[in-house]
Short mmCIF file of N, CA and C in Angstrom, two decimals:
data_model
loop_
_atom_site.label_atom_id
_atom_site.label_comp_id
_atom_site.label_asym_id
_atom_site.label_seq_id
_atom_site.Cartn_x
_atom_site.Cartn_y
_atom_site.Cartn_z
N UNK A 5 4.49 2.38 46.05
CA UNK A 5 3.56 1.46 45.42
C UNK A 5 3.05 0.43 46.42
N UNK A 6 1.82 0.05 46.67
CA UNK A 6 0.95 -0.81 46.90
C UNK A 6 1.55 -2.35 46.47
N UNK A 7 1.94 -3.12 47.60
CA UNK A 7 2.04 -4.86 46.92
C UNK A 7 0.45 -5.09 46.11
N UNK A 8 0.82 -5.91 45.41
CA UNK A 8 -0.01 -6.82 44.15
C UNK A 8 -0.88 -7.54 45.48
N UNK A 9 -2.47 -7.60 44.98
CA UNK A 9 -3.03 -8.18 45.60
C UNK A 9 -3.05 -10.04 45.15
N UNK A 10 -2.59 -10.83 46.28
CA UNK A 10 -2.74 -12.15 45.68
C UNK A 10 -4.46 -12.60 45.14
N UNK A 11 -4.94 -12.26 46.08
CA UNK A 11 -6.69 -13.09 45.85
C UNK A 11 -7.94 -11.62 45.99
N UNK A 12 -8.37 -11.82 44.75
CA UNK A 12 -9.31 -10.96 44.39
C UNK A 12 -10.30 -12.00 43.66
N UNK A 13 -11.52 -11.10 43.93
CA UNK A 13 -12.71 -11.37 43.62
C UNK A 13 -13.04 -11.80 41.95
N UNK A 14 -13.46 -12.99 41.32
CA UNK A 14 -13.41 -13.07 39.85
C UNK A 14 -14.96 -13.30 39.96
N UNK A 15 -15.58 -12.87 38.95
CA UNK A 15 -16.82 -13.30 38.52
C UNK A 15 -16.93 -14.83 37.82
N UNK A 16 -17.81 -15.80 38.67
CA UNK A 16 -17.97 -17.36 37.51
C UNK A 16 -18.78 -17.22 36.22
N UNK A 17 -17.61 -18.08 35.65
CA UNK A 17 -18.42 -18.11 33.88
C UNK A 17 -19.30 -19.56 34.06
N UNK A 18 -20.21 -19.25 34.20
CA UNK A 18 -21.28 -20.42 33.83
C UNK A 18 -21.24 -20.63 32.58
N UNK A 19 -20.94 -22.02 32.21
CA UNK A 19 -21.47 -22.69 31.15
C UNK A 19 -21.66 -24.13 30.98
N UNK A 20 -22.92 -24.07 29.67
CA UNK A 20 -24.03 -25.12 29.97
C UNK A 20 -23.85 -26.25 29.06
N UNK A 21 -22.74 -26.11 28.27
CA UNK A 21 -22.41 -26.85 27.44
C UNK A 21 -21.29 -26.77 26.81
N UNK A 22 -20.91 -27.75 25.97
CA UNK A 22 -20.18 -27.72 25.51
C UNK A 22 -20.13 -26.61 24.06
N UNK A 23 -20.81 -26.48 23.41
CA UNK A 23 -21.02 -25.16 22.61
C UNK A 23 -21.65 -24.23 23.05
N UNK A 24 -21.83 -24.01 24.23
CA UNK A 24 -22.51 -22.64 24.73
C UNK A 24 -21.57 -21.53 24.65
N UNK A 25 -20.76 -21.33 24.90
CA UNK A 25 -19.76 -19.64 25.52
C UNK A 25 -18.91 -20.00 24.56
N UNK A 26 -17.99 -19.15 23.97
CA UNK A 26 -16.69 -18.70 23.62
C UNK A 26 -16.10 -17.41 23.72
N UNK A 27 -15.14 -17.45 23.89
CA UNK A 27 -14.23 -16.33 24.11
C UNK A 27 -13.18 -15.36 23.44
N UNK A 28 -13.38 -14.69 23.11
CA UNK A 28 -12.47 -14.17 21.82
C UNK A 28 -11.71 -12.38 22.29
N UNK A 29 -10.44 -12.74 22.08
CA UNK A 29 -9.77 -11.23 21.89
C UNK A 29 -8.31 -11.43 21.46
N UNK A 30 -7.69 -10.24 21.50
CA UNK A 30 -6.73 -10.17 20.50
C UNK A 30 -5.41 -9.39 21.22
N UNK A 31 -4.27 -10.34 20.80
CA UNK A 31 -3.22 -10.49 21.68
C UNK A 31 -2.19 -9.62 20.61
N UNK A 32 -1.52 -8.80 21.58
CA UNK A 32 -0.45 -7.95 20.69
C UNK A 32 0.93 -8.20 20.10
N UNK A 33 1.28 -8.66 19.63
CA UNK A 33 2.87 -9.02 19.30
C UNK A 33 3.43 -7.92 18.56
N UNK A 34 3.76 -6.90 18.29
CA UNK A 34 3.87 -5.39 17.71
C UNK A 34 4.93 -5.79 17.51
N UNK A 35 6.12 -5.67 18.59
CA UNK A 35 7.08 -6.34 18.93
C UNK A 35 8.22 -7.09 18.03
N UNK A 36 7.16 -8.47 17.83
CA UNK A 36 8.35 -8.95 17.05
C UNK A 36 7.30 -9.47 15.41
N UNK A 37 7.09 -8.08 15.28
CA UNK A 37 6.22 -7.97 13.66
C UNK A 37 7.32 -8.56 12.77
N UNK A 38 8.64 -7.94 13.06
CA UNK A 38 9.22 -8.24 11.95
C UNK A 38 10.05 -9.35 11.72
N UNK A 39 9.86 -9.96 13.01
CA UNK A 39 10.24 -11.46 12.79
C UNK A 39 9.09 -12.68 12.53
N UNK A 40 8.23 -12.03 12.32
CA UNK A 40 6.76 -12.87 12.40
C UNK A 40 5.86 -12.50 11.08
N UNK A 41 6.64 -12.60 10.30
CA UNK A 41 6.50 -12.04 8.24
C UNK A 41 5.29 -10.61 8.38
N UNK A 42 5.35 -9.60 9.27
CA UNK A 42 4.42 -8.79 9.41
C UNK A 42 3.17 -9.32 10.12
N UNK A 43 2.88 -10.53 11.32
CA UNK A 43 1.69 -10.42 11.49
C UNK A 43 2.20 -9.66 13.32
N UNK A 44 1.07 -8.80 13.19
CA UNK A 44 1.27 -7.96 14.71
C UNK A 44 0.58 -8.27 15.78
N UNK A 45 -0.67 -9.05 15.43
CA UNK A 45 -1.71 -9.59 16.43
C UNK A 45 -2.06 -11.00 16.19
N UNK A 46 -2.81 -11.67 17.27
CA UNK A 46 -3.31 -12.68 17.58
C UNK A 46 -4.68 -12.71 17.45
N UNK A 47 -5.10 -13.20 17.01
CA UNK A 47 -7.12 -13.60 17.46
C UNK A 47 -7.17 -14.69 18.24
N UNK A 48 -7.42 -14.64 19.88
CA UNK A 48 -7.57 -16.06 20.33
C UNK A 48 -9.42 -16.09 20.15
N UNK A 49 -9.69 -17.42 20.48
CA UNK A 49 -11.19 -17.54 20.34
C UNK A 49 -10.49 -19.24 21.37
N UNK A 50 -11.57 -19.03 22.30
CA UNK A 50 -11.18 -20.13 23.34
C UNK A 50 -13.13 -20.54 24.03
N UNK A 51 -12.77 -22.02 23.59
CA UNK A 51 -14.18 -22.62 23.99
C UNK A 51 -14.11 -22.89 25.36
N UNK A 52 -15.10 -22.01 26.47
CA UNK A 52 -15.46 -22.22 27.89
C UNK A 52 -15.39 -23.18 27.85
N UNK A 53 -16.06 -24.07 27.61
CA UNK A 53 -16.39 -25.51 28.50
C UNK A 53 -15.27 -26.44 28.13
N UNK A 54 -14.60 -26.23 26.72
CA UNK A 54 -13.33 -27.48 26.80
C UNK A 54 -12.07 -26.77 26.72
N UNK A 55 -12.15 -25.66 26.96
CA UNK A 55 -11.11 -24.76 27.05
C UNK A 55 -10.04 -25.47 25.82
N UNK A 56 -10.31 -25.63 24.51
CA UNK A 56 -10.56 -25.71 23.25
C UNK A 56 -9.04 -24.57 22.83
N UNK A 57 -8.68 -23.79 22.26
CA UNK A 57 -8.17 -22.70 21.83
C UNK A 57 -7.80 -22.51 20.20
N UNK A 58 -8.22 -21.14 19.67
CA UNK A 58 -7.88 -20.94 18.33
C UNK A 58 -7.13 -19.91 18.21
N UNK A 59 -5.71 -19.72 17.66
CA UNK A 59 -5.42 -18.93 17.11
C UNK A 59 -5.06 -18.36 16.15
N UNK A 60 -4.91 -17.20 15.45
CA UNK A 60 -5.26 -16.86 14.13
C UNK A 60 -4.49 -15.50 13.74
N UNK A 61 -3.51 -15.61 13.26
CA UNK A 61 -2.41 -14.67 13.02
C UNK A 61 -3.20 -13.64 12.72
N UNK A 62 -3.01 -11.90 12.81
CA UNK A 62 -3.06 -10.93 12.00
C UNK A 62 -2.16 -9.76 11.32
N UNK A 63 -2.34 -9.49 10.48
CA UNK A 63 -1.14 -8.26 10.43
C UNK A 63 -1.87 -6.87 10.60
N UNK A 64 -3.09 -6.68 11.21
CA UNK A 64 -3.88 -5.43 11.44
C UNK A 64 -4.96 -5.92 12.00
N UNK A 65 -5.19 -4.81 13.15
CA UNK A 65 -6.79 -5.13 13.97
C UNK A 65 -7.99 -4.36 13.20
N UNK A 66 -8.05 -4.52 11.82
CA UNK A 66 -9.27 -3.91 11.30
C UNK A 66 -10.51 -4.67 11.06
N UNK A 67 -11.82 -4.21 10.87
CA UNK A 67 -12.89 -5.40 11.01
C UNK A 67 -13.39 -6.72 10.26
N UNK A 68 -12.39 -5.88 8.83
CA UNK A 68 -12.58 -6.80 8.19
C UNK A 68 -11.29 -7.81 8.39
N UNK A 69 -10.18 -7.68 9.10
CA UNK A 69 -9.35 -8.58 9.05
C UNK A 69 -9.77 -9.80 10.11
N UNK A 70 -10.63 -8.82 11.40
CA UNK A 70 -11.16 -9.54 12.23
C UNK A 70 -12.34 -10.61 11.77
N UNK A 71 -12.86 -10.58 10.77
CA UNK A 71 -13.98 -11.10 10.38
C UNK A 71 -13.44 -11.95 9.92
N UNK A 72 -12.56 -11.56 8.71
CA UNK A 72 -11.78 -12.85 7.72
C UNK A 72 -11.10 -14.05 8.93
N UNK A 73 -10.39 -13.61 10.12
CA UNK A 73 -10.18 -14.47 10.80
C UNK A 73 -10.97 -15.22 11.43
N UNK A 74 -12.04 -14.51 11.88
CA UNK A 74 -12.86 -15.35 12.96
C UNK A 74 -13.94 -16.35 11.97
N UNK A 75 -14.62 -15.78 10.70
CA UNK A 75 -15.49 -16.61 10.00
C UNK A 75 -15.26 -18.37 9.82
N UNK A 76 -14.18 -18.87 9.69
CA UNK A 76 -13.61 -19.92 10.04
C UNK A 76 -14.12 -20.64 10.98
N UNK A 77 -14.18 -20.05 12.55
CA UNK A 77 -14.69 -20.83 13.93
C UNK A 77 -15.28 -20.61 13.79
N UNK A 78 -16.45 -19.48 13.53
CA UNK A 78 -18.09 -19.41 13.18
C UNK A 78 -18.86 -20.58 12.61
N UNK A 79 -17.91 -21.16 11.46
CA UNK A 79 -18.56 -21.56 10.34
C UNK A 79 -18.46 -23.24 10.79
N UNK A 80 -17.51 -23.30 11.68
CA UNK A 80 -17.15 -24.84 12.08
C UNK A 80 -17.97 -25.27 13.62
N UNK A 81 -17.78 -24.23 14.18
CA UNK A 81 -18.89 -24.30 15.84
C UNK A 81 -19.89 -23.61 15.60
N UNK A 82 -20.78 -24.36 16.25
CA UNK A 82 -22.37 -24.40 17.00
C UNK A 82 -22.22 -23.56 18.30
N UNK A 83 -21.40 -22.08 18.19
CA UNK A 83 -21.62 -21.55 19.86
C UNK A 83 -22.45 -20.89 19.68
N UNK A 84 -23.71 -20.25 20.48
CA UNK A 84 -24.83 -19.82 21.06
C UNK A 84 -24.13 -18.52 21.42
N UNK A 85 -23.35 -18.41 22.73
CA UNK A 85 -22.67 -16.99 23.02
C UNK A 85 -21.04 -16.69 22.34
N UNK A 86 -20.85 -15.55 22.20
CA UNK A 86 -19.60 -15.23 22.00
C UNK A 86 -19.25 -14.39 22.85
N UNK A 87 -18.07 -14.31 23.89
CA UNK A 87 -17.96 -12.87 24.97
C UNK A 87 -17.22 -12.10 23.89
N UNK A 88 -16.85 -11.04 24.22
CA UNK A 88 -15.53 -10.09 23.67
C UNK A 88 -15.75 -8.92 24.92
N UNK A 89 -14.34 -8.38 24.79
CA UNK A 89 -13.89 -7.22 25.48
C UNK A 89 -14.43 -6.29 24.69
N UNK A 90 -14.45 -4.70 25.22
CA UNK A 90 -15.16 -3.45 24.77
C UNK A 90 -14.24 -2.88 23.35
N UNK A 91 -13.02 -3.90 22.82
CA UNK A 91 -12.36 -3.46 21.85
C UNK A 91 -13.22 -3.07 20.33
N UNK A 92 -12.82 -1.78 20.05
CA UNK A 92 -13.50 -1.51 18.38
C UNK A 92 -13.28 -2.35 17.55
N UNK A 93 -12.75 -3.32 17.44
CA UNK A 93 -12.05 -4.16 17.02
C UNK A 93 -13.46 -5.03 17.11
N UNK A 94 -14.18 -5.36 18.14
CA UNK A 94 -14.92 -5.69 17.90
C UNK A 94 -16.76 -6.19 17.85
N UNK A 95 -16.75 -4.41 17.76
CA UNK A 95 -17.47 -3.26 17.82
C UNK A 95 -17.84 -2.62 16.68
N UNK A 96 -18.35 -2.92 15.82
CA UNK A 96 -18.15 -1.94 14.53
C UNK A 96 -19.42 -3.09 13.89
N UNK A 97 -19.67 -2.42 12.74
CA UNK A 97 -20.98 -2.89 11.94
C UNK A 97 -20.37 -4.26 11.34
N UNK A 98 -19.12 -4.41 10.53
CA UNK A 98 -19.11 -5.53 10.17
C UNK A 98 -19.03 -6.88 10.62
N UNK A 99 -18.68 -7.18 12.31
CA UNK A 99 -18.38 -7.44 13.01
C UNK A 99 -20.34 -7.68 13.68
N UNK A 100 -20.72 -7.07 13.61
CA UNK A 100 -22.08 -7.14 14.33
C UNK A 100 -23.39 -7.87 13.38
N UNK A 101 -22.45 -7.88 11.68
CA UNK A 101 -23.33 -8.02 10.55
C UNK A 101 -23.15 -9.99 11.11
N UNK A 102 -22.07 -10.00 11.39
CA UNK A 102 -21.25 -11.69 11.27
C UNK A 102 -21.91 -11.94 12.64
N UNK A 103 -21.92 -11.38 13.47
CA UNK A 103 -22.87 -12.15 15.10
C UNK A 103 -24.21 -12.51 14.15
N UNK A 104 -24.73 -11.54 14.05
CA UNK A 104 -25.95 -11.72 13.51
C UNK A 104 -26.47 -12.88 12.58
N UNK A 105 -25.35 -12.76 11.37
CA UNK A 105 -25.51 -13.92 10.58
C UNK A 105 -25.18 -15.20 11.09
N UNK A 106 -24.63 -15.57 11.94
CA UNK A 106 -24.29 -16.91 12.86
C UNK A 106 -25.40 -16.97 14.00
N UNK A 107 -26.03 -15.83 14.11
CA UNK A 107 -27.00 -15.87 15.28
C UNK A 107 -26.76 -16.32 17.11
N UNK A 108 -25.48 -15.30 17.03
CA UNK A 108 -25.00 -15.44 18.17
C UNK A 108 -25.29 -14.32 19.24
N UNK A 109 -25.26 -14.55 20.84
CA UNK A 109 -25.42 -13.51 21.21
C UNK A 109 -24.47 -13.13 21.99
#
């Protein structure tokens, strides 16, 4: 095996404000489901510019569980962008119905 590289190349997140960017994906705890009344995942949602953080128990990565969690920070922030990773999770029509209706890009 190859040593771990210390310093690699990161791309900068520009942002222009304080509600401009947020960040959202979903952290696994599988693990200790059953000490955690059945929830298996995390929803973080983390504001770029005040590095802010939300998290939001789940007991399934389905879209509508993702929605029911995230509608909350939608409904309370003014963000303009939302990033996400290539996860189906959050990728799928219902999920694209809720960008839309918040008018995010």
């Amino acid at each position: 095996h190859a040593p771990a590289r210390k310093n690699f190349r990161t791309r900068p997140v520009v942002v222009k404000g304080i509600e401009d960017l947020y960040q959202a994906d979903l952290v696994e705890i599988i693990p200790f489901a059953n000490i955690n009344n059945g929830y298996k995942y995390i929803l973080t949602v983390i504001n770029c510019f005040s590095k802010y953080a939300h998290a939001i128990p789940l007991k399934n990565k389905q879209a509508s569980s993702i929605v029911e969690g995230i509608q909350p920070i939608l409904s309370s922030n003014k963000m303009r962008f939302l990033q996400t990773d290539g996860g189906t999770e959050f990728f799928n029509a219902k999920f694209k119905k809720i960008v839309k209706q918040f008018d995010l890009q």
